Coordinates of C-alpha atoms and ligand atoms in Angstrom, one line a residue:
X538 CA 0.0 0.0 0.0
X539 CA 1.2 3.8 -0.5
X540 CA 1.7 5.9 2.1
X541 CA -0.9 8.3 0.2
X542 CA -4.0 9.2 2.5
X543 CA -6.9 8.1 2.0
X544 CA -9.6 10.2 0.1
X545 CA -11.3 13.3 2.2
X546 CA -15.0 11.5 2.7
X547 CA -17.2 14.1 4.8
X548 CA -20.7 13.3 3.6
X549 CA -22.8 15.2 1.2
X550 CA -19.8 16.4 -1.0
X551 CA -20.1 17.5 -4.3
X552 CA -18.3 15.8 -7.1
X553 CA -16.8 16.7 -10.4
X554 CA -18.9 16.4 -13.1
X555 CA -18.6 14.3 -15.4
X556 CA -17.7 15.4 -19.4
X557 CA -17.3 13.4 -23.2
X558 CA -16.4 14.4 -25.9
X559 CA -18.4 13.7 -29.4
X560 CA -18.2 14.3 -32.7
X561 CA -17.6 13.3 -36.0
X562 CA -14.6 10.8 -37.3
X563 CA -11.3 13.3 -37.8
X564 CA -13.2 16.7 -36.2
X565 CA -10.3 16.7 -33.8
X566 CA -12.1 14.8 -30.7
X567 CA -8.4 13.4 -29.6
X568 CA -6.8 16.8 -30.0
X569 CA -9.2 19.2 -27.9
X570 CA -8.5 16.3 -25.0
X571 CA -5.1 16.0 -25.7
X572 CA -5.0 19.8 -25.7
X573 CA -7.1 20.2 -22.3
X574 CA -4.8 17.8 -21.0
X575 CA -1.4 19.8 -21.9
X576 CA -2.6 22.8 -20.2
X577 CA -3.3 21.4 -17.4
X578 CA 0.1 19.9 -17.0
X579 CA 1.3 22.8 -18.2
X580 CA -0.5 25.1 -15.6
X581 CA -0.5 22.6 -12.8
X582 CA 3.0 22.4 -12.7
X583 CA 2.9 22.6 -9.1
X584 CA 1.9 19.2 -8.7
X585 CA -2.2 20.1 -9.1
X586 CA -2.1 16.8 -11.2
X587 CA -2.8 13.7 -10.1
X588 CA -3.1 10.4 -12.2
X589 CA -6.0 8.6 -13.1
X590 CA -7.5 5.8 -15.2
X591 CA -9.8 6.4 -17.9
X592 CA -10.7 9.9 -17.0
X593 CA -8.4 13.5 -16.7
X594 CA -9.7 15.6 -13.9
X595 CA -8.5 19.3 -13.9
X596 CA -8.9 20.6 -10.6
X597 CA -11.1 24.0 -10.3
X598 CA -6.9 25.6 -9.0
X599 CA -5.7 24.5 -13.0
X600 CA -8.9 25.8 -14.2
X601 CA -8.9 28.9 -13.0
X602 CA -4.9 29.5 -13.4
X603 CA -5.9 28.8 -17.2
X604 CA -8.5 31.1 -17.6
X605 CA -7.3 33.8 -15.6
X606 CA -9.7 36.0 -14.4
X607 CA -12.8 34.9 -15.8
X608 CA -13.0 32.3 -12.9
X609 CA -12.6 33.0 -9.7
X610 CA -12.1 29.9 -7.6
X611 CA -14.1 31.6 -4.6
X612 CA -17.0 31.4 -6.8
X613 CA -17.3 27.8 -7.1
X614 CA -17.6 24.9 -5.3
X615 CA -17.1 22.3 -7.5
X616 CA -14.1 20.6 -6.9
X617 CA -13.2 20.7 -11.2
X618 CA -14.0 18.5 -14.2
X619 CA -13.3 15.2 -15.2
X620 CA -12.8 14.4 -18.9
X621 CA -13.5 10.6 -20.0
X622 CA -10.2 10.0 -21.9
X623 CA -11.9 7.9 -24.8
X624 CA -13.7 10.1 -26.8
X625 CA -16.6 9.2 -29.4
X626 CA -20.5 9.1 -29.0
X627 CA -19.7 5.0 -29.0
X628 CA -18.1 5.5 -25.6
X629 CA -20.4 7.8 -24.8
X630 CA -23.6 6.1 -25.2
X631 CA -22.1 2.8 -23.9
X632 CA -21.1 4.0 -20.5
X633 CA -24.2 4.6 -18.5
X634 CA -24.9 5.3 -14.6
X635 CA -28.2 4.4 -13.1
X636 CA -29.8 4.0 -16.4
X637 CA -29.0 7.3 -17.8
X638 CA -25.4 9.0 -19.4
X639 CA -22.1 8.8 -17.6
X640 CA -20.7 12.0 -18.5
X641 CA -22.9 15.0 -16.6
X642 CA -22.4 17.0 -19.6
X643 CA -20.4 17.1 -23.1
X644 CA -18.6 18.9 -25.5
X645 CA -19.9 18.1 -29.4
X646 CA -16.8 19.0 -31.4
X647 CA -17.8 20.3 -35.2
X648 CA -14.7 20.7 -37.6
X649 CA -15.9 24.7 -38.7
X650 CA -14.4 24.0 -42.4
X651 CA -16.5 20.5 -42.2
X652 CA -19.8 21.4 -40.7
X653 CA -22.3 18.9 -39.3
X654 CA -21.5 15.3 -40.4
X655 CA -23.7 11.8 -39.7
X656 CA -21.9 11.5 -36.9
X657 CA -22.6 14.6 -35.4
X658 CA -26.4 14.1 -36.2
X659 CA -26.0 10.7 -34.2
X660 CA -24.5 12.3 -31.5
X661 CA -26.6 14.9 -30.9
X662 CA -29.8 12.4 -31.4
X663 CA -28.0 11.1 -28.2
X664 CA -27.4 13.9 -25.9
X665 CA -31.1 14.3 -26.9
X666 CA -32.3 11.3 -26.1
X667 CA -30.0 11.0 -22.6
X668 CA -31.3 14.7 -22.1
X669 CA -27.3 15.9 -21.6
X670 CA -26.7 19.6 -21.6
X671 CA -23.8 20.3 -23.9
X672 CA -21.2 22.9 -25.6
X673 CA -20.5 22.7 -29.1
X674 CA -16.5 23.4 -30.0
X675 CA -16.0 25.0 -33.2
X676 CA -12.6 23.5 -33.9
X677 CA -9.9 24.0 -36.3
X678 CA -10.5 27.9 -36.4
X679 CA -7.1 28.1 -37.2
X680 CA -7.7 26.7 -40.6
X681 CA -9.8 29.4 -41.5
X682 CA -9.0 31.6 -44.4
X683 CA -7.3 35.2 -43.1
X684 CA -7.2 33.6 -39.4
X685 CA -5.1 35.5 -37.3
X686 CA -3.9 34.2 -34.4
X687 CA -4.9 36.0 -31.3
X688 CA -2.6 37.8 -29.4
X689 CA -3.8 38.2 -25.9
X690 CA -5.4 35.2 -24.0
X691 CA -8.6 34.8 -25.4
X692 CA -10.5 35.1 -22.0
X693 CA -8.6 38.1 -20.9
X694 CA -10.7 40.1 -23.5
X695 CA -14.1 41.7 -23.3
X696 CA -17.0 39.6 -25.4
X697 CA -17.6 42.5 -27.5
X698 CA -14.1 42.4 -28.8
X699 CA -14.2 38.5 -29.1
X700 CA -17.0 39.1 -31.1
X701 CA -15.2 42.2 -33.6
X702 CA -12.1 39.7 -33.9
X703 CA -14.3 37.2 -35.6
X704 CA -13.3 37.2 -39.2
X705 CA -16.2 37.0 -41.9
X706 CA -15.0 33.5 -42.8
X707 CA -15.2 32.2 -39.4
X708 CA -18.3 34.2 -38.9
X709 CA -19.7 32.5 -42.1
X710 CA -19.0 29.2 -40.9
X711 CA -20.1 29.6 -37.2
X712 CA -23.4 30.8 -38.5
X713 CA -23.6 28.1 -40.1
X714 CA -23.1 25.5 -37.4
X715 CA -25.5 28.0 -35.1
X716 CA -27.8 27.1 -37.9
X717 CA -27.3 22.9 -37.9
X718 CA -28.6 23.6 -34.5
X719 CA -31.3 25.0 -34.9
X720 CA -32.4 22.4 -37.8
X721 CA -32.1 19.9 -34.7
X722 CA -34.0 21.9 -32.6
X723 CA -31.4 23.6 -30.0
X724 CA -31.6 27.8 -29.9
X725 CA -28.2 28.2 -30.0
X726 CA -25.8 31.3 -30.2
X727 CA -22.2 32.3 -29.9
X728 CA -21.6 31.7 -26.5
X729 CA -20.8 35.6 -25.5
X730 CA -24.0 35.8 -26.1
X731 CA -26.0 32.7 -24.3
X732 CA -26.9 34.2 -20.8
X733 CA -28.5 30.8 -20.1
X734 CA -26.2 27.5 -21.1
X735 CA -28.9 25.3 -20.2
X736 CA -31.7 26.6 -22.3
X737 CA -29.3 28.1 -24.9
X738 CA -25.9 26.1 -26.6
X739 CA -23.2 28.0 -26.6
X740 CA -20.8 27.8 -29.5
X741 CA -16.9 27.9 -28.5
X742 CA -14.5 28.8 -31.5
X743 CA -11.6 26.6 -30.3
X744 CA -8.3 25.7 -32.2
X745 CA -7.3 22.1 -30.7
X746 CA -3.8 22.6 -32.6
X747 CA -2.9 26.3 -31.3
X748 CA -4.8 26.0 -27.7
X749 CA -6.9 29.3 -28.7
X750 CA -10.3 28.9 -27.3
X751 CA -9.6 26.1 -25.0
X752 CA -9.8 28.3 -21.6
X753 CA -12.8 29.9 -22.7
X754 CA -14.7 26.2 -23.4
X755 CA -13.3 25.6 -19.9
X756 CA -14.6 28.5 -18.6
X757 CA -18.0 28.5 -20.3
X758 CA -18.5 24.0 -19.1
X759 CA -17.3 25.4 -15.0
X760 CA -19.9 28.1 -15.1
X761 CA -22.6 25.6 -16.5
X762 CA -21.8 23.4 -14.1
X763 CA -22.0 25.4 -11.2
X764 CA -25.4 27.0 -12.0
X765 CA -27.4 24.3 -13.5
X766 CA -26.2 21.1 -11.8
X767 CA -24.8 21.8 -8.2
X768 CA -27.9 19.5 -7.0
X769 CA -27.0 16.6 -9.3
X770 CA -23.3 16.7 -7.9
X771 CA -24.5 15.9 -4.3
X772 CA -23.2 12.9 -3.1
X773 CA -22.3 10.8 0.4
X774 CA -18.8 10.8 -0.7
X775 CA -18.2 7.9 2.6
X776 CA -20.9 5.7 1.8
X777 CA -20.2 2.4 -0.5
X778 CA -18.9 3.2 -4.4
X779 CA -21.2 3.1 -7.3
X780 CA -19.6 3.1 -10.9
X781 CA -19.3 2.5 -14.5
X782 CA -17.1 0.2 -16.4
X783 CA -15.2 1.6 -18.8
X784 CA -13.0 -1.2 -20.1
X785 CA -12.0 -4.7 -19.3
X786 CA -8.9 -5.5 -19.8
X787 CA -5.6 -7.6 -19.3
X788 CA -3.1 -5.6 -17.1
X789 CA 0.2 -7.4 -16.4
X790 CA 0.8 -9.1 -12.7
X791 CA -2.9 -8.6 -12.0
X792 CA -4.9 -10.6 -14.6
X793 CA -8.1 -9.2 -15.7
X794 CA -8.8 -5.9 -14.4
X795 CA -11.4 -3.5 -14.7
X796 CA -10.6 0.4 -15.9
X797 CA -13.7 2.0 -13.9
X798 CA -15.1 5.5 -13.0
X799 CA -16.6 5.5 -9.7
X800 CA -19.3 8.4 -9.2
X801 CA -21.2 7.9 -5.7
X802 CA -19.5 7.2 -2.5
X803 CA -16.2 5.5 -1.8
X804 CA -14.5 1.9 -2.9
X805 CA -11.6 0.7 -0.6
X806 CA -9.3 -1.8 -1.5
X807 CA -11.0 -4.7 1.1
X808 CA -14.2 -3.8 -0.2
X809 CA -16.6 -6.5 -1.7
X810 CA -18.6 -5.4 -5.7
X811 CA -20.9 -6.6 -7.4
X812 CA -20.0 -5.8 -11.6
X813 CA -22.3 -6.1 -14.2
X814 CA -21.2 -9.2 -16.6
X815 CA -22.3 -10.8 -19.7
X816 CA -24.0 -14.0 -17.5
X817 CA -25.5 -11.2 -15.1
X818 CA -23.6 -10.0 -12.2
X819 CA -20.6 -11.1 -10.7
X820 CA -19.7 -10.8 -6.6
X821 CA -15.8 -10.8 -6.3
X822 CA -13.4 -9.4 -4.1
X823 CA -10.7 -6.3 -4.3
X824 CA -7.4 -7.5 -4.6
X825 CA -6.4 -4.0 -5.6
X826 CA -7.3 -0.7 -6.6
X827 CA -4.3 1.1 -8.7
X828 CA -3.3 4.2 -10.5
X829 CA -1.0 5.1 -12.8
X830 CA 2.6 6.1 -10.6
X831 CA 3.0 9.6 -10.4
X832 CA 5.4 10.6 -12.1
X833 CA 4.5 9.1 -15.6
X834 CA 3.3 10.7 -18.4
X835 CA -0.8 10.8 -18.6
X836 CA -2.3 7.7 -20.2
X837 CA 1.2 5.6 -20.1
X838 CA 0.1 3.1 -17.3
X839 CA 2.8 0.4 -17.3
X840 CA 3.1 0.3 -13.5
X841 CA 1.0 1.0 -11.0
X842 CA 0.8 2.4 -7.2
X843 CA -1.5 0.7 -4.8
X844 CA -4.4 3.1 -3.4
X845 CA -6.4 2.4 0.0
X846 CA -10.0 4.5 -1.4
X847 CA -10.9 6.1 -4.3
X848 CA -13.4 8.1 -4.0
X849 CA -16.2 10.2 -6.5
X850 CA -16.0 11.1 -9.3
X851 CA -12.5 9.4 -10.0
X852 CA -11.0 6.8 -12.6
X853 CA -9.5 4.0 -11.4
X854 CA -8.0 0.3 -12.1
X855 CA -9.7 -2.4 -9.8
X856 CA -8.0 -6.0 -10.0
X857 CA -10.0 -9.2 -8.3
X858 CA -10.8 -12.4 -9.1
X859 CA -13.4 -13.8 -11.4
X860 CA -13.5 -10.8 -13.7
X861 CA -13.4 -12.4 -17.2
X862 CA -17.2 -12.4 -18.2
X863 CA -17.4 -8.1 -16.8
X864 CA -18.7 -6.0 -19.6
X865 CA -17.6 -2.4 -20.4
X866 CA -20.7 -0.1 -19.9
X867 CA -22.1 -2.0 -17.3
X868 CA -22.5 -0.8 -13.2
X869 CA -20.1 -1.6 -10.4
X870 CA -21.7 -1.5 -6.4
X871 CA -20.0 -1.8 -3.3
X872 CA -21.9 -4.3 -0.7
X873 CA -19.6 -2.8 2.3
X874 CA -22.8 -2.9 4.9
X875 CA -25.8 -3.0 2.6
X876 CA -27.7 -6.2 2.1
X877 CA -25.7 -8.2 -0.2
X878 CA -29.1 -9.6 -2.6
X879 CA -30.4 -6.1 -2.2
X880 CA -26.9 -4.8 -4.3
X881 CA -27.0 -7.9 -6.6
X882 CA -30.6 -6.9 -7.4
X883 CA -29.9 -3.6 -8.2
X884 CA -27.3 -4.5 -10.2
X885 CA -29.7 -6.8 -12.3
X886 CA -32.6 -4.5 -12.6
X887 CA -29.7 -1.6 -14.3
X888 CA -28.6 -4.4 -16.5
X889 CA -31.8 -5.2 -17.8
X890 CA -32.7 -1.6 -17.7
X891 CA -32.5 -1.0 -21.6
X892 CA -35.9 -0.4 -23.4
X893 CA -35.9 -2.7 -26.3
X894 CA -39.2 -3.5 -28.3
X895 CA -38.7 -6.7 -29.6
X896 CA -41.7 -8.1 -32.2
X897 CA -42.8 -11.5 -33.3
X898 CA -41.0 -10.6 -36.7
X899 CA -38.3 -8.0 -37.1
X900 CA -34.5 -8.3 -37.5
X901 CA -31.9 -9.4 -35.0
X902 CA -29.8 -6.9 -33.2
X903 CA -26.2 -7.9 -31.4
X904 CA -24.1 -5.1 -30.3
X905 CA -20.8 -5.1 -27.8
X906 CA -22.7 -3.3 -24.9
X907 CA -26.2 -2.2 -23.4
X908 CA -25.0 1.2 -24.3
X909 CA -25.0 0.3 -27.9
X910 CA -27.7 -2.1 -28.2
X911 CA -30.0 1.0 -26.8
X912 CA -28.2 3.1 -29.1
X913 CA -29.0 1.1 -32.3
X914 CA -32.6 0.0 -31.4
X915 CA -33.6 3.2 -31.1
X916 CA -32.7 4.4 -34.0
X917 CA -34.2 1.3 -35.7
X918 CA -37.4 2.1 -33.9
X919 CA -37.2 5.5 -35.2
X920 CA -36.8 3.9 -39.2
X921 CA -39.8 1.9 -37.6
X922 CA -38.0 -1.0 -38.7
X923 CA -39.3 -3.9 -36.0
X924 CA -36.4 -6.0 -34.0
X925 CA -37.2 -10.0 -33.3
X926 CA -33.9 -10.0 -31.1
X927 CA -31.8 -7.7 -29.5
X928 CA -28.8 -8.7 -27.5
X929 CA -25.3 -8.7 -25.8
X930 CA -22.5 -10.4 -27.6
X931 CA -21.1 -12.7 -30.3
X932 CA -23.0 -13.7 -33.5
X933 CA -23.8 -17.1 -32.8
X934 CA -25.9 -19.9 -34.9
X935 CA -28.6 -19.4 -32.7
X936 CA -29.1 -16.3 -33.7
X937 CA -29.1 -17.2 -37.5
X938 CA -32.0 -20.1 -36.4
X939 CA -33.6 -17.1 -35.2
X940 CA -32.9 -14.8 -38.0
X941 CA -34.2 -17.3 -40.6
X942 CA -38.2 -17.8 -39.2
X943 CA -38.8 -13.9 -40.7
X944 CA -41.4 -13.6 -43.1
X945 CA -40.2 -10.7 -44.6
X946 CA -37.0 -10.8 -46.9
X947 CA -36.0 -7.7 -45.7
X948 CA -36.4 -9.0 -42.0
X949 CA -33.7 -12.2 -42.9
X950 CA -30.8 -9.7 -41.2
X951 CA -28.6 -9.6 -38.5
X952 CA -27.1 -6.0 -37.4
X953 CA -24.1 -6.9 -36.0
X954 CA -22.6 -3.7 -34.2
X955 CA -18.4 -4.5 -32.8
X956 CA -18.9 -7.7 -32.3
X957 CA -17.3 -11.1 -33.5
X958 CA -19.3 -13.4 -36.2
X959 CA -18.8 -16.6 -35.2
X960 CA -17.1 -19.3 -38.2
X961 CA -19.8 -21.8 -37.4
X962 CA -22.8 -18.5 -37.6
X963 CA -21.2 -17.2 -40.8
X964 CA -21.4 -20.3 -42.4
X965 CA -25.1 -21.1 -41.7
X966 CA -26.2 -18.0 -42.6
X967 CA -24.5 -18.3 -46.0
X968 CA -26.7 -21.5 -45.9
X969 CA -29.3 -19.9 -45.1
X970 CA -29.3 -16.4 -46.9
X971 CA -29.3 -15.0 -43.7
X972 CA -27.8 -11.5 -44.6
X973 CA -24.9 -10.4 -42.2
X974 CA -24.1 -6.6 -41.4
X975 CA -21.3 -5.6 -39.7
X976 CA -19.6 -2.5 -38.6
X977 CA -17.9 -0.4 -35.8
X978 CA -20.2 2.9 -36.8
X979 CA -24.2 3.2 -35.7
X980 CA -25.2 5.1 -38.6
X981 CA -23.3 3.0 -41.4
X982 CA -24.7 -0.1 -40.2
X983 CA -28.0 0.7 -40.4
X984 CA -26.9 2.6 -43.6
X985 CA -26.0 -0.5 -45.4
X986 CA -29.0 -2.2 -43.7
X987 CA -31.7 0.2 -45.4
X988 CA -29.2 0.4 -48.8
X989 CA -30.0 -3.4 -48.8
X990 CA -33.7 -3.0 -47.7
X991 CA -33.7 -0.6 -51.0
X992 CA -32.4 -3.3 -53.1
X993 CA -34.7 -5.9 -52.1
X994 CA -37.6 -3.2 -52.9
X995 CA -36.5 -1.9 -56.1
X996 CA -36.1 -5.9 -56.9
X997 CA -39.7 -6.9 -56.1
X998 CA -40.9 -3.9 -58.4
Ligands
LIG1952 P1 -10.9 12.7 -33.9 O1 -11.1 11.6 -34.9 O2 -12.2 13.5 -33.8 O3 -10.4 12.3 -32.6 O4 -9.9 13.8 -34.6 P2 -8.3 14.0 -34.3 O5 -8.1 14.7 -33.0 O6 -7.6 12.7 -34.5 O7 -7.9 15.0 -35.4 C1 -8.0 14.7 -36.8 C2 -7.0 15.5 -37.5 O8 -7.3 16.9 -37.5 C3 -5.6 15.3 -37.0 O9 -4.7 15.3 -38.1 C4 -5.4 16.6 -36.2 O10 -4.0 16.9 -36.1 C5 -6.1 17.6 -36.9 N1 -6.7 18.7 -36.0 C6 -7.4 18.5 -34.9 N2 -7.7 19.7 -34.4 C7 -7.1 20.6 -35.2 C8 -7.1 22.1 -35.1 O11 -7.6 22.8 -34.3 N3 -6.4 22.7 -36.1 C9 -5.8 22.0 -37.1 N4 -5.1 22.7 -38.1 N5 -5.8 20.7 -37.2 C10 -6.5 20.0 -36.2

């Protein structure tokens, strides 16, 4: 064990909220984190920084020494924010707590040369559906035509003359996006002028490449924050951890391990959790909470320090036994001195929390996670395309036995979202012209799924 003390836990804390990043493939998602990051380190030099797993919190000190004066640390009492490292509405819609969205609140990043893209449609049909408030980053200003970098720090300056150094190119484009917006339903404006984030998005123009912007989206998600979701930050920081899986994975020395962000309450290292798994839940043992050590870079995590607690809202690596059938997305409870059945069965009734509509004829859904599955049924239901079966996992013959009963040719499918297609499956639906799609992508699967449906219509014509 370190020598590091344990977490503060005073009850009725309030923890960081939460924040993802979305946004279409290539609109610099990676970059505006890896950018938040570097200034962090950068301005946290004086050892602000602490390690994490899965997440990057920047402490309300880092924030406000970025910004400069347009936050005051008095005025808050949030402790900061905590980015989810893995960017992408997959990620996003995949890691749930108590039935609804992980992340408290996002930032949609829109390339400003690019514009709105099917993937920022899908992810904004998301943060609708899971109701999150959100920032939209106009990235890549930079590459605008007679850009000019600015010279002082962008938050240093009034609005009105943020709003005079827009260039008409940039304008162009940021009306543009303000417009994409408003197609979809949001009122949205530049955000100098939203007086209310909550009612009103506000649109950033960020450069993820030169850092210009970033302390104003900083400023702009802390202020949000603060005003509109103190309540839902509340929590009995002692009281037994509740969390998300983020990833399963094999970490060296420990076996399988689980990368997790815990949200509610506190998990100790002799603590007994119940984790959400492909079979149902699994009851296992800490052997071991960890974090990256120290002094490594962020996101290298070769070795590992020991911790006593972790406590909300932090990432961190939790090694024990028996943790091969865990599934990303899914919650992780801390029995501690609750009623052991009671945890189990709340751990059940979140897993079997997704709203799926499944019909006597229809296609067959798989998907890697709940988070997906929910994802991609909905938006089936939307196409009012019915679903026979919708589930968790592999591509298996069974699910081709299923697939074949439709009556409909257009209903002999299987939309198969990130995961594996079984040799023996493949094989019998080739048999049985059982039509297989697969991708990594939401809207291109269900792209090529209604390309085909076209095909089959045009056919019977
Ligand atoms: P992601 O797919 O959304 O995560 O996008 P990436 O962060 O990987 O960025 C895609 C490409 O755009 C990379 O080549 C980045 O270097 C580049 N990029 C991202 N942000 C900016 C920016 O603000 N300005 C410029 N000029 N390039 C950027």
């Amino acid at each position: 064990m370190s020598d590091t003390d344990p977490p503060e836990t005073d009850a009725d804390t309030l923890r960081t909220p939460i924040v993802a990043v979305l946004g279409h493939v290539d609109h610099g998602k990676t970059s505006l984190l890896d950018r938040i990051r570097g200034s962090a380190v950068a301005a946290g030099e004086s050892g602000a920084i602490t390690q994490h797993i899965g997440a990057t919190a920047v402490p309300l000190s880092v924030i406000s020494e970025i910004a400069g004066e347009l936050v005051d640390p008095t005025d808050f009492d949030l402790p900061g924010l905590l980015f989810i490292d893995t960017p992408g509405h997959h990620s996003f819609s995949t890691l749930r707590s108590r039935g609804g969205a992980l992340a408290d609140i996002a930032i949609l990043v829109v390339d400003v040369n690019d514009g709105f893209q099917p993937q920022t449609l899908e992810a904004i049909d998301i943060l609708k559906r899971t109701e999150t408030p959100f920032i939209v980053a106009a990235n890549k200003i930079d590459t605008v035509p007679g850009w000019r970098p600015n010279e002082n720090s962008p938050v240093q300056q009034t609005m009105e003359s943020q709003s005079e150094r827009v260039q008409s190119d940039l304008n162009e484009n940021l009306y543009e996006i303000i417009g994409e917006l408003s197609d979809n339903g949001f009122s949205a404006d530049m955000y100098w002028r939203v007086q209310n984030f909550q009612a009103n998005i506000g649109v950033v123009p960020v450069s993820a490449e030169t850092g210009e912007g970033v302390p104003d989206l900083l400023t702009v998600m802390m202020g949000l924050s603060q005003r509109y979701m103190k309540e839902e930050m509340a929590i009995d920081a002692a009281g037994p951890g509740v969390g998300t899986v983020l990833e399963v994975k094999d970490t060296q020395g420990f076996g399988t391990t689980l990368d997790a962000i815990i949200y509610d309450g506190t998990i100790r290292a002799d603590d007994t959790i119940v984790v959400g798994g492909l079979q149902g839940p699994i009851v296992t043992d800490v052997r071991a909470l960890l974090r990256p050590r120290p002094l490594e870079e962020i996101r290298t995590e070769q070795t590992f320090e020991q911790v006593d607690a972790v406590a909300a809202a932090d990432g961190v690596k939790i090694a024990a036994p028996d943790l091969d059938g865990a599934m990303a997305g899914a919650p992780i409870r801390v029995i501690r001195d609750r009623n052991r059945s009671e945890v189990i069965a709340e751990v059940e009734s979140e897993l079997a929390g997704i709203e799926v509509t499944t019909q006597e004829e229809g296609v067959v859904v798989k998907a890697d996670t709940l988070g997906s599955l929910e994802a991609i049924s909905s938006t089936l239901e939307e196409e009012e395309i019915p679903i026979m079966r919708a589930e968790v996992g592999a591509v298996a013959p069974r699910d081709i036995r299923v697939a074949e009963t439709a009556n409909e040719p257009t209903h002999r499918a299987i939309l198969a979202f990130s995961v594996e297609v079984l040799d023996d499956a493949r094989d019998l639906a080739e048999q049985e012209e059982v039509k297989l799609f697969e991708n990594d992508v939401i809207y291109q699967l269900i792209e090529e799924y209604d390309d085909h449906v076209t095909a089959i219509e045009e056919a019977q014509q």
